[in-house]
Coordinates of C-alpha atoms and ligand atoms in Angstrom, one line a residue:
X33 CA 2.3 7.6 9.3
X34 CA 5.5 6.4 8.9
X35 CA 7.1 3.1 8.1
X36 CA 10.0 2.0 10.2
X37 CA 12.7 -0.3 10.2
X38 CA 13.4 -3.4 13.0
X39 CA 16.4 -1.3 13.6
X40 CA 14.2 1.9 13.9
X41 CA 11.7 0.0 15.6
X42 CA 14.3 -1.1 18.4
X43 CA 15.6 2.2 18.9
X44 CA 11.8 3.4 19.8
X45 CA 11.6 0.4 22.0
X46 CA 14.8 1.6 23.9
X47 CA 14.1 4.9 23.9
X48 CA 11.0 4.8 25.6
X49 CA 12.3 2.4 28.1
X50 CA 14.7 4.5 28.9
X51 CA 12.4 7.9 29.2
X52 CA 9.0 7.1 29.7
X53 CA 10.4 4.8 31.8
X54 CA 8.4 1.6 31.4
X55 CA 10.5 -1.7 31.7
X56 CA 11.3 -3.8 28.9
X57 CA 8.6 -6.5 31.0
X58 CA 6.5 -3.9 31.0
X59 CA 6.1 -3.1 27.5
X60 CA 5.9 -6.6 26.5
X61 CA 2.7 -6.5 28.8
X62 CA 1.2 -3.9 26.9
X63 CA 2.0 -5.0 23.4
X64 CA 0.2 -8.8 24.6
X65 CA -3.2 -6.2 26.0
X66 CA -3.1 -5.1 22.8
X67 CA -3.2 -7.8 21.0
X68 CA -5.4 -9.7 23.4
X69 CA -7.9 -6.5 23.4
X70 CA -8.2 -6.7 19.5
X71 CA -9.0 -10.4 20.0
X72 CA -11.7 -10.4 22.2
X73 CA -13.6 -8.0 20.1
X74 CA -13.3 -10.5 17.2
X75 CA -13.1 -13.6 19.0
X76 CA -15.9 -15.6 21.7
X77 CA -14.4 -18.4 24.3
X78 CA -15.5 -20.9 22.5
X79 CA -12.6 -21.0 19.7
X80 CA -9.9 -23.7 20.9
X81 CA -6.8 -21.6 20.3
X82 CA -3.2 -22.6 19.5
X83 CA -0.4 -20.4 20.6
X84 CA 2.9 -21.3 18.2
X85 CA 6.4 -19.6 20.5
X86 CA 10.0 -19.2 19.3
X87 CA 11.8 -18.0 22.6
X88 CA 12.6 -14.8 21.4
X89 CA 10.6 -11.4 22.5
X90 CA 8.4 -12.3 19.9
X91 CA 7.4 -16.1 21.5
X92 CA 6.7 -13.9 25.1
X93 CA 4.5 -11.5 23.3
X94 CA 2.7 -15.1 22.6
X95 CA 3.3 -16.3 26.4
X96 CA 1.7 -13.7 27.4
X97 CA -1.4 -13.6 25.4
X98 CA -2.0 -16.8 26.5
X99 CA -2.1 -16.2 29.4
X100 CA -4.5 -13.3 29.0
X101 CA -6.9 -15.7 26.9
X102 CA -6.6 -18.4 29.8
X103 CA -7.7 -15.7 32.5
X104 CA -10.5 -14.8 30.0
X105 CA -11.8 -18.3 29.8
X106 CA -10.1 -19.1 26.0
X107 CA -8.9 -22.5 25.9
X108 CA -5.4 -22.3 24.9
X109 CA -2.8 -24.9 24.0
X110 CA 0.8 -23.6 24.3
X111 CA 3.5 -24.9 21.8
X112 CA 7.3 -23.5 22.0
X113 CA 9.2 -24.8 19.6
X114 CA 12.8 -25.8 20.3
X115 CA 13.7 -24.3 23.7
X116 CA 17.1 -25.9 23.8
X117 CA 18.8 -23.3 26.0
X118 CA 17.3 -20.3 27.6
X119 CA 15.4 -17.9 25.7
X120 CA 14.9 -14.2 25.9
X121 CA 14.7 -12.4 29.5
X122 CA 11.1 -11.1 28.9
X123 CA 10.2 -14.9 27.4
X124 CA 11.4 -16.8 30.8
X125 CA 9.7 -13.8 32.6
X126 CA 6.7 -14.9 30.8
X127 CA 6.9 -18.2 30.7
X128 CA 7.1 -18.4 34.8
X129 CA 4.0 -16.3 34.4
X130 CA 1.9 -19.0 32.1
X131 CA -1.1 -20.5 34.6
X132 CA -1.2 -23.2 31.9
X133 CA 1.3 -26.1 30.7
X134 CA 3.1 -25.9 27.8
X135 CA 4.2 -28.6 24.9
X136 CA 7.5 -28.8 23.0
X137 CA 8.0 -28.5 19.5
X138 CA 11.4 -30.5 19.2
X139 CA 13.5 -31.3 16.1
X140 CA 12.7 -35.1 16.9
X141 CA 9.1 -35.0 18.4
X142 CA 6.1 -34.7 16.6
X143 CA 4.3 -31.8 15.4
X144 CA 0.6 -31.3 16.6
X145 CA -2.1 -31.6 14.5
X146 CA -3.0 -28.1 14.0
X147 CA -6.7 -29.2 12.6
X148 CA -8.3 -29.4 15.8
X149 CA -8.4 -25.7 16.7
X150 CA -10.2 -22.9 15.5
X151 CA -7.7 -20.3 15.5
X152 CA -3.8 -20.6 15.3
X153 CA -1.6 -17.5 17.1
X154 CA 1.7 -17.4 15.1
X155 CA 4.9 -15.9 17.6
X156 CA 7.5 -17.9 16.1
X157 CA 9.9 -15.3 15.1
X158 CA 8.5 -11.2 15.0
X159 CA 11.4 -8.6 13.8
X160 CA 14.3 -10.8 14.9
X161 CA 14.3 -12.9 12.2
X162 CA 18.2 -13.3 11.5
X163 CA 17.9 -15.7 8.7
X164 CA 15.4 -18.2 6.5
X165 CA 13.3 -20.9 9.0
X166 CA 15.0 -24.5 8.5
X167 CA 14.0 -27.4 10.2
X168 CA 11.6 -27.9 12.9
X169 CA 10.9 -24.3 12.2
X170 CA 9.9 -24.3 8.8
X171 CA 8.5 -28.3 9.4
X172 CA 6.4 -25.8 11.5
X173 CA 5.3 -23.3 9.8
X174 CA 4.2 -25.8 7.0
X175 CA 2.2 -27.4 9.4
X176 CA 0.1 -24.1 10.6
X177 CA 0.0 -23.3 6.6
X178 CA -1.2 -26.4 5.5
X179 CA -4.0 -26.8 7.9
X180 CA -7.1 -24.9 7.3
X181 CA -7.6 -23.2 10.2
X182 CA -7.4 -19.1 10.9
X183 CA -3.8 -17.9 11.6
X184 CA -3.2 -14.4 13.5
X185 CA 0.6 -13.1 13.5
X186 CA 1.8 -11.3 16.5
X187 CA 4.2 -8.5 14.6
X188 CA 4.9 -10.4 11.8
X189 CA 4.4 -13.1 9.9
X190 CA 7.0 -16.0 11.3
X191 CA 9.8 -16.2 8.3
X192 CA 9.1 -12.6 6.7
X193 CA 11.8 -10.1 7.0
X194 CA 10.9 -6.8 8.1
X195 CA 13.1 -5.0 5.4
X196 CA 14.2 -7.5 3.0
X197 CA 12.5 -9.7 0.4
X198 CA 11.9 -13.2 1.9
X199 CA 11.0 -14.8 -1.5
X200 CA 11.5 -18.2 -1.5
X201 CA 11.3 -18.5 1.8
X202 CA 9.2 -20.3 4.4
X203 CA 7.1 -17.6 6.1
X204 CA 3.5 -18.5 8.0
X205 CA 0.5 -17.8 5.7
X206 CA -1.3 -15.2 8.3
X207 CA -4.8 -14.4 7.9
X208 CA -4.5 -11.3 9.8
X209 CA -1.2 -9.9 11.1
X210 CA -1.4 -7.2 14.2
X211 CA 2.1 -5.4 14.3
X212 CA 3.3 -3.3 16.8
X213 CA 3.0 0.8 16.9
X214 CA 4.3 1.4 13.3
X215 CA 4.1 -0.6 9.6
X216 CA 7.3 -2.7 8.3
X217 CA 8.2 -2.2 4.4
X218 CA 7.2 -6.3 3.9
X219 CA 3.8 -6.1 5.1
X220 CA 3.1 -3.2 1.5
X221 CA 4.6 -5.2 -0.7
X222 CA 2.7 -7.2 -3.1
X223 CA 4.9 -10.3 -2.7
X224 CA 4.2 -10.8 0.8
X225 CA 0.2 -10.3 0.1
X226 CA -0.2 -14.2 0.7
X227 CA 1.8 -14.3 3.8
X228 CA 0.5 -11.0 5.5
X229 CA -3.3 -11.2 5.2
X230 CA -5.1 -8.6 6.2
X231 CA -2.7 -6.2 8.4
X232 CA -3.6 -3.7 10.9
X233 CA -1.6 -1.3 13.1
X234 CA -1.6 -1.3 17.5
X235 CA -0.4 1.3 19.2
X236 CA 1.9 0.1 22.3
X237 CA 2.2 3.7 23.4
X238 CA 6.3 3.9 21.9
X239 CA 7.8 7.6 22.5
X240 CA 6.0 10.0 20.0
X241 CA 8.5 12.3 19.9
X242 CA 11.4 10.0 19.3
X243 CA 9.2 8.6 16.5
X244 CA 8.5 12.0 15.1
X245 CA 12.2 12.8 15.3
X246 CA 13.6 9.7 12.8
X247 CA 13.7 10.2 9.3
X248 CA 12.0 6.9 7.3
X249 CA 12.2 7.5 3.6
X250 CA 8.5 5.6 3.7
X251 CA 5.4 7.1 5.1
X252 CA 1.4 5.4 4.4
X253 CA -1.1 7.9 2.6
X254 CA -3.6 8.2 5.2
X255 CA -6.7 10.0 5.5
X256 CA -5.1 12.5 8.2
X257 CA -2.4 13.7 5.4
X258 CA -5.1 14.2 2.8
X259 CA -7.0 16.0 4.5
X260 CA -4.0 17.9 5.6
X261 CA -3.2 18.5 1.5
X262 CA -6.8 19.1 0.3
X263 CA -7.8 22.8 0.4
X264 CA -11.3 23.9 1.3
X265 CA -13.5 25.6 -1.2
X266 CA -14.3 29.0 -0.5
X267 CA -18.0 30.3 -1.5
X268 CA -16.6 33.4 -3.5
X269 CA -15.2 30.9 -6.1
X270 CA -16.1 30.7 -9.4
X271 CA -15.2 27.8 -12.0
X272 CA -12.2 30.0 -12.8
X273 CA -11.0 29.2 -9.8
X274 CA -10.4 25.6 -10.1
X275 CA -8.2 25.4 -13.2
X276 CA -8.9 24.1 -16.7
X277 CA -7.6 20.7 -17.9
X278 CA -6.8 19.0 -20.6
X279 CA -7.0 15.8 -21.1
X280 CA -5.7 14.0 -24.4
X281 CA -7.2 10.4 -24.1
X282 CA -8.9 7.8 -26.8
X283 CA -8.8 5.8 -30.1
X284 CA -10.9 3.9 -31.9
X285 CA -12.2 0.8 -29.7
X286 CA -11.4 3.2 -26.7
X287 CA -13.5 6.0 -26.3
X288 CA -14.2 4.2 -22.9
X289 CA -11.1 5.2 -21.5
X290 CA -11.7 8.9 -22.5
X291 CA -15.5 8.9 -21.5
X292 CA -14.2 7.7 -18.1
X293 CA -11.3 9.9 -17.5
X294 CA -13.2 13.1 -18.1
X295 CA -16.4 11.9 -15.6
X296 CA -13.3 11.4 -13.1
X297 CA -11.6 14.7 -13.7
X298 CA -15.4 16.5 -13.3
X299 CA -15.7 14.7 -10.6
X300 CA -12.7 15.8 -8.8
X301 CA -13.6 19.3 -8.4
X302 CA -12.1 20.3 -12.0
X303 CA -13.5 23.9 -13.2
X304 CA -13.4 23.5 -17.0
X305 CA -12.8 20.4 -18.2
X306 CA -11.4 20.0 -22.4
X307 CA -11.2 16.3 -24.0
X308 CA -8.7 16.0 -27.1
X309 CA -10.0 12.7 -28.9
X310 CA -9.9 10.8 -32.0
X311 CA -12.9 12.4 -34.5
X312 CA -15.0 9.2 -34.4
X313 CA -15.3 9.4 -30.6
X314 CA -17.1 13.2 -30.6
X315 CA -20.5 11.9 -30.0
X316 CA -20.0 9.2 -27.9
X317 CA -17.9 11.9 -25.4
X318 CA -20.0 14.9 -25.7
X319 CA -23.6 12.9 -25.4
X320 CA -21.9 10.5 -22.9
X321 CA -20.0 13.5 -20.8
X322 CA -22.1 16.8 -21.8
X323 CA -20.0 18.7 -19.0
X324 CA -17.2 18.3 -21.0
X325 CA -15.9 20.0 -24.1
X326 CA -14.5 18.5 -27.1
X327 CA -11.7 19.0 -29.2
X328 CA -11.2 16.6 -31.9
X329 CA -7.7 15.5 -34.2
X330 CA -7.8 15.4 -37.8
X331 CA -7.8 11.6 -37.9
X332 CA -10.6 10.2 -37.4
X333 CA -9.5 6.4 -35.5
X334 CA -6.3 7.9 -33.5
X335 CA -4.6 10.7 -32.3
X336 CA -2.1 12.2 -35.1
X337 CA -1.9 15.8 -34.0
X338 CA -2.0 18.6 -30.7
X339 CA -4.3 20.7 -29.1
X340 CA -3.4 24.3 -28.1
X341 CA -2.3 23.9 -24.7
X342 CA -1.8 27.4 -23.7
X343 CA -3.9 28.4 -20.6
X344 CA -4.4 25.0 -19.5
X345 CA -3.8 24.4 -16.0
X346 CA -2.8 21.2 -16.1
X347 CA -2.9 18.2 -18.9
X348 CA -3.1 14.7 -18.4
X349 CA -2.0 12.5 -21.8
X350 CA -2.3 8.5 -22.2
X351 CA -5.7 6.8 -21.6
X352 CA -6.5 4.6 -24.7
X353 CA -4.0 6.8 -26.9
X354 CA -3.1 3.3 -28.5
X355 CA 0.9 3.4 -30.1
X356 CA 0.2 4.1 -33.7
X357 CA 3.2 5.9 -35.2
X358 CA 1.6 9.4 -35.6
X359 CA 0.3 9.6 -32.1
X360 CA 4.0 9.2 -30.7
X361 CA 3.8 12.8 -32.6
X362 CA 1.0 14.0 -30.2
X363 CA 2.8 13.1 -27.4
X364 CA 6.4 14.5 -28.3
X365 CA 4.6 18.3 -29.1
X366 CA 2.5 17.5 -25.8
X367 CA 6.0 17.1 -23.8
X368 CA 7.4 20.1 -25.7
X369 CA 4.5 22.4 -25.9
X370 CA 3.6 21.4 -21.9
X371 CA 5.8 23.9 -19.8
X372 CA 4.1 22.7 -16.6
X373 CA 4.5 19.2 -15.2
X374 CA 1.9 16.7 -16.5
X375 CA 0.5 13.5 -15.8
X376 CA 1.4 10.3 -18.1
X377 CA -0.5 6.9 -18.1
X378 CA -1.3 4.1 -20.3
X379 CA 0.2 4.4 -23.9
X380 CA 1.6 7.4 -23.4
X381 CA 4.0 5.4 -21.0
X382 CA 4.5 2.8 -23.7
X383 CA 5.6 5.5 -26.2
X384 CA 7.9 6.5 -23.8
X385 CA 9.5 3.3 -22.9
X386 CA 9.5 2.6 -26.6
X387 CA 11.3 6.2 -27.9
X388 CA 13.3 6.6 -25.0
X389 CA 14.4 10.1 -26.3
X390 CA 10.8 11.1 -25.4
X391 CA 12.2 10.8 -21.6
X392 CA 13.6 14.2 -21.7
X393 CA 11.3 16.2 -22.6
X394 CA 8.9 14.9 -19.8
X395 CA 9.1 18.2 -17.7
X396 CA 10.1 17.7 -13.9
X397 CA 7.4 16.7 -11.1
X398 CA 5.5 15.0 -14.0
X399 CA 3.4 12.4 -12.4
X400 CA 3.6 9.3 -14.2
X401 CA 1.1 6.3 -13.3
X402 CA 2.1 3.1 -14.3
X403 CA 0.9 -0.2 -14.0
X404 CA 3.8 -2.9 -13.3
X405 CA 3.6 -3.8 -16.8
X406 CA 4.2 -0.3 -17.8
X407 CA 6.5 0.3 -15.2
X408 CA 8.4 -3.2 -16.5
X409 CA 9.2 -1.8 -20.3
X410 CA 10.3 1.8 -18.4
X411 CA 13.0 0.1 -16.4
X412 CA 13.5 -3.5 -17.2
X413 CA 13.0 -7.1 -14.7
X414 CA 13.0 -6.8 -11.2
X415 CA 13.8 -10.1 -8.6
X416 CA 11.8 -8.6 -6.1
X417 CA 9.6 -6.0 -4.7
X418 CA 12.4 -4.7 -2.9
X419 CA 13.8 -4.4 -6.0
X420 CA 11.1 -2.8 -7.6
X421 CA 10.9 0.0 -5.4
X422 CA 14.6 0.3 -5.6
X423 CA 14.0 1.0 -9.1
X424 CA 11.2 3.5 -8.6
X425 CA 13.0 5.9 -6.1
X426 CA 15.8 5.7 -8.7
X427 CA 13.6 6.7 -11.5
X428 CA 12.3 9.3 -9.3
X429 CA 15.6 10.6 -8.3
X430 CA 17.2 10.2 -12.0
X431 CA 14.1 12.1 -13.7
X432 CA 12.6 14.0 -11.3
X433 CA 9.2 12.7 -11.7
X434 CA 6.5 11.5 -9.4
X435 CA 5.7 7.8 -10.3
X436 CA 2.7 6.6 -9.0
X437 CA 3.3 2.4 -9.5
X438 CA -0.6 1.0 -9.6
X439 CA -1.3 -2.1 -7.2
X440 CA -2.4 -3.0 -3.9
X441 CA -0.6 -0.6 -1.6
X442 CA -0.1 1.7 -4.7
X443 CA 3.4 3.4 -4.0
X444 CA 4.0 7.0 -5.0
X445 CA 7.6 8.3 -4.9
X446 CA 8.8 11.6 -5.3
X447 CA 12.4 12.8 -6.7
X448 CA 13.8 13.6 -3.0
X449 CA 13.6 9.9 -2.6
X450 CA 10.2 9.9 -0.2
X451 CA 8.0 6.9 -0.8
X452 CA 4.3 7.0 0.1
X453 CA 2.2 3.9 0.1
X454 CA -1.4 3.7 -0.4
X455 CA -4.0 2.7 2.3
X456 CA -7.0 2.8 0.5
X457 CA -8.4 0.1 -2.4
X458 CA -9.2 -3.0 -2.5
X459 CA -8.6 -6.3 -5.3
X460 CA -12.2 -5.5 -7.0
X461 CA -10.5 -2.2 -8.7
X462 CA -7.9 -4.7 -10.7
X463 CA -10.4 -4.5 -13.8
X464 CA -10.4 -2.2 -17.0
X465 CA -10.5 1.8 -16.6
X466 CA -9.3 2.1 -13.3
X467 CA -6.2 3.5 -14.4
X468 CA -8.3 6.0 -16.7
X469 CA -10.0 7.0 -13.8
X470 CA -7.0 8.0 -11.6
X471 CA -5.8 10.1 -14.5
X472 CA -8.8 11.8 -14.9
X473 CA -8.7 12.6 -10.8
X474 CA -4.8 13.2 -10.9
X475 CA -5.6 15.6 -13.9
X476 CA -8.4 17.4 -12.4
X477 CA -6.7 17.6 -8.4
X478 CA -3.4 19.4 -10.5
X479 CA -5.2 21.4 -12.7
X480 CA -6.9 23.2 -9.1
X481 CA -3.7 24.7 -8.6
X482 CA -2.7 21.7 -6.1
X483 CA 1.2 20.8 -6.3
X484 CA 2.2 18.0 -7.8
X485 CA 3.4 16.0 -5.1
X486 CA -0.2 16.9 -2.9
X487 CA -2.2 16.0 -6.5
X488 CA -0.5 12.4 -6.7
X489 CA -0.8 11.3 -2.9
X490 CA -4.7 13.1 -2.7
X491 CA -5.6 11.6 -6.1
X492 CA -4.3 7.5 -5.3
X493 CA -5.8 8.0 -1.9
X494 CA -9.6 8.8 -2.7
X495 CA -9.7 6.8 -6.0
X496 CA -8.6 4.1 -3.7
X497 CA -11.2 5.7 -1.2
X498 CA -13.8 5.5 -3.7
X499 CA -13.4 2.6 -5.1
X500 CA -13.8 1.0 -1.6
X501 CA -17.0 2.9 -1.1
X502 CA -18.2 1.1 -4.0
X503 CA -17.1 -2.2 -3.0
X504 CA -19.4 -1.3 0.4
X505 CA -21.7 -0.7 -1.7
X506 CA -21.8 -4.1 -4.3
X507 CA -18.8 -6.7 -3.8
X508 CA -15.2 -7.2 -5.5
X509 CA -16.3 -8.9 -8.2
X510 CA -19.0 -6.5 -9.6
X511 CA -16.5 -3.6 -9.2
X512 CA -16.5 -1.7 -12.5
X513 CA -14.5 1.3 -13.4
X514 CA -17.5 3.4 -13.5
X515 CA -18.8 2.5 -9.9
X516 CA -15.6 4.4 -9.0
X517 CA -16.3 7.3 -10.5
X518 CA -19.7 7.3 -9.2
X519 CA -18.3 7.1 -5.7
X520 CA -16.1 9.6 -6.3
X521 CA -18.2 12.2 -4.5
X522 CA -18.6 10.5 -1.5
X523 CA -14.9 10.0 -1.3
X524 CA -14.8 13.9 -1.4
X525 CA -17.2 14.4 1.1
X526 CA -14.5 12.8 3.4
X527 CA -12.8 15.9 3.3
X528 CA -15.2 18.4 2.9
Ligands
LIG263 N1 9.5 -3.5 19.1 C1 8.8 -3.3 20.1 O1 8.5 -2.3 20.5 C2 8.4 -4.5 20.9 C3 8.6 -5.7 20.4 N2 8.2 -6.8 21.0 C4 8.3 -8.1 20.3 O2 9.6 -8.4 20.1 C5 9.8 -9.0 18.8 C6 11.2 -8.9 18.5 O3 11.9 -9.7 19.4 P1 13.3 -10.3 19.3 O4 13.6 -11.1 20.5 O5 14.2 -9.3 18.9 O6 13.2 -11.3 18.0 P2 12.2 -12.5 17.7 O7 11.4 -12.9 18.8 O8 11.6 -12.1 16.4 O9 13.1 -13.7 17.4 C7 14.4 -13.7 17.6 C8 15.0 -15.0 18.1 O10 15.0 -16.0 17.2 C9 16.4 -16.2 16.7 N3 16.2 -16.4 15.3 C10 16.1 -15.5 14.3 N4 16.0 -16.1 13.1 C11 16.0 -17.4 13.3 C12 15.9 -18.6 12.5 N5 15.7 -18.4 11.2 N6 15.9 -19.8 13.0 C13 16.1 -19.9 14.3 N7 16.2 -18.9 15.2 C14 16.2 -17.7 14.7 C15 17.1 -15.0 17.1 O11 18.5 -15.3 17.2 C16 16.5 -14.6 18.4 O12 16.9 -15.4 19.4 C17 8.9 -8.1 18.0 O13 8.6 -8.7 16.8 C18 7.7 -8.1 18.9 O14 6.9 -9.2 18.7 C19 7.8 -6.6 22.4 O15 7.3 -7.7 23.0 C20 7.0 -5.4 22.6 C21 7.8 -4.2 22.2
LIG264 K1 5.0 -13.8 14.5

């Protein structure tokens, strides 16, 4: 699915006015069902509602919800705030339409108590936002944030910018937010988590084929494209078949992250499966993973030398490696000796960001998988998520790797400048080994032969998968790392 602009968004709105043909009334009618449709599965009469307008399209997509709740039996108060002059055509259309009265919200009146109702529909401002709320607006918006009753956003959080960062702006704290046919770039980004709330897509039935037809560098990783990527198992195959990794993981103090990379990588449909540890960790790995097999360095605490990578597949460097001098060695010969690209994580990232030289011997389509901390000492400060992912398509482009930057709404961008963003996770997998555990699935989905760019986008999407399974399963706050990988196979089974 992909993620559009306001422009991109208006053209679709256009365009299938002009073909489909369906007025401009019309359409507003249908995005207010859809909305009002969502609600009544989720919402009974007896909820006193509050329906906040600005007089653009986005206050008649409110007008007119209102006046489906009234039909339906909702109570519904109807506040428009500063309707000075005229507004929008479809928001007069709509507000000759409303069965019930409406109250202004004026620069010199009072603002209701927003207390006394159970839910609070935000349809102050939707994609038209030209500039930050002042005044009555954000005198508002303040209000419906600092009561402590539900908000839903029609579109868009009121205040948030569709394309733009809106930090340090005023923007209505949604609970949920229901936007219209296609995601915006602010609702993925981890800034606007607070303002977005929970965020789900409605389709309003824009033109399919005009949607199809624009480019958006941005898409979502959903479960249709994975599938899509994911090739089927055929019962002639034999472990040979599905590649042999190596993974080069551990140090004293963290064995962990090994042990939980390789259960991830077998987990992921991985054929053969060798770990390159510290010495001390060989019995914890082989009696803790039995499946796997072991290779150990000379030193017995950290890493100091190199496997043999020939006739591996695929090899995945970085969980727990720590940043001791002689285990920048391991990783400059694993960059050299790799002719294939690789996947980079943890340490390994560190090393890199701390001998920059080490950059260029990272072969092209590596997938790198930082953390925002990580990702920080690889490219400097960033203002904003805006100008974060500015910086990741650029290290994509510059480098030609895939980075894969770890958070809610994981992004993954590729060195033609695409940017996909995850749809599957969930807060309970911010805790230790997570990260191990996507390397070990990354490793495993790329040593099966899979390219690089289908390994990253399958591998965020069911860790992410997995990891909600688990949550299902127990809560947020008991989410380990291993409950992932446990889950794992029922992520698979998805796409089986
Ligand atoms: N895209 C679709 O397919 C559909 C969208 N719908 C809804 O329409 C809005 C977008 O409507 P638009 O009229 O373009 O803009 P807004 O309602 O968001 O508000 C614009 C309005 O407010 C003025 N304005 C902008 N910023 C400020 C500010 N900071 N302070 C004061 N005033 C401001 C601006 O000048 C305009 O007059 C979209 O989000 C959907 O909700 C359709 O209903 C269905 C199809
Ligand atoms: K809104």
């Amino acid at each position: 699915m992909k993620v559009f602009t306001a422009e991109q968004i208006r053209e679709a709105d256009a365009h299938t006015i002009r073909n489909e043909p369906v007025t401009s009334i019309g359409l507003m009618e249908r995005a207010a069902r859809a909305i009002f449709q969502w609600m009544v599965n989720c919402y009974d009469p007896s909820k006193r509602i509050a329906v906040v307008c600005g007089t653009g399209n986005n206050g008649g997509d409110g007008l007119a919800v209102s006046r489906m709740l009234h039909e339906h039996g909702y109570r519904v108060d109807v506040y428009v705030i500063n309707r000075k002059t005229t507004g929008s055509d479809d928001f007069e259309t709509n507000l000759n339409r409303l069965p019930v009265p409406w109250k202004q919200i004026s620069e010199s009146g009072e603002i209701p108590s927003f207390e006394q109702y159970g839910l609070i529909i935000d349809a102050i401002f939707g994609t038209g936002l030209s500039r930050a709320a002042e005044g009555i607006y954000a005198e508002s918006i303040r209000a419906m944030n600092d009561s402590s009753v539900e908000i839903l956003a029609i579109d868009l959080p009121s205040g948030l910018f569709p394309d733009a960062s809106s930090a340090g702006m005023k923007v209505v704290h949604a609970t949920v937010t229901l936007t219209f046919q296609l995601p915006k770039l602010a609702l993925l980004m981890p800034e606007n988590g607070r303002c977005t709330g929970e965020w789900e897509v409605l389709d309003i039935g824009l033109d399919q084929d005009f949607i199809s037809s624009q480019h958006s560098p941005f898409s979502l990783i959903t479960a249709g494209l994975v599938d899509q990527l994911i090739p089927a198992r055929s019962k002639f195959d034999h472990k040979g078949n599905y590649g042999h990794g190596i993974i080069i993981a551990g140090s004293h103090g963290k064995i962990g992250a090994a042990v939980l990379a390789a259960r991830a990588a077998l987990r992921s449909g991985i054929g053969l499966l060798t770990m390159y540890i510290p010495r001390d960790g060989y019995p914890i790995l082989q009696s803790a993973v039995p499946e796997a097999m072991v290779i150990t360095d000379e030193n017995e605490h950290y890493l100091s030398g190199i496997p043999d990578l020939e006739g591996a597949s695929a090899v995945g460097i970085g969980p727990g490696i720590g940043r001791q001098a002689e285990t920048v060695y391991t990783l400059e010969e694993a960059l050299r000796n790799s002719n294939k690209p690789m996947v980079l994580d943890a340490d390994a990232l560190n090393l890199l960001a701390e001998h920059p030289h080490l950059k260029d011997l990272v072969p092209e389509n590596s997938i790198l998988t930082p953390h925002p901390g990580e990702f920080r000492r690889l490219v400097g400060e960033w203002n904003n998520d805006f100008e974060r992912l500015d910086k990741q398509r650029s290290l994509s482009r510059e480098r030609k790797w895939i980075v894969v930057l770890k958070g809610s709404h994981t992004s993954v961008s590729f060195p033609d400048g695409q940017v996909f963003f995850n749809t599957t996770g969930n807060p309970g997998m911010a805790t230790a080994g997570c990260g191990d555990v996507l390397t070990g699935v990354i490793t495993s989905i790329l040593a099966q032969g899979i390219k690089p760019t289908a390994a990253a986008l399958c591998g965020v999407y069911i860790h992410g998968y997995a990891g909600d399974l688990a949550r299902e399963a127990g809560s947020e706050a008991g989410l380990i790392a291993g409950d992932v990988v446990r889950y794992l196979p029922h992520a698979f089974a998805a796409f089986e």
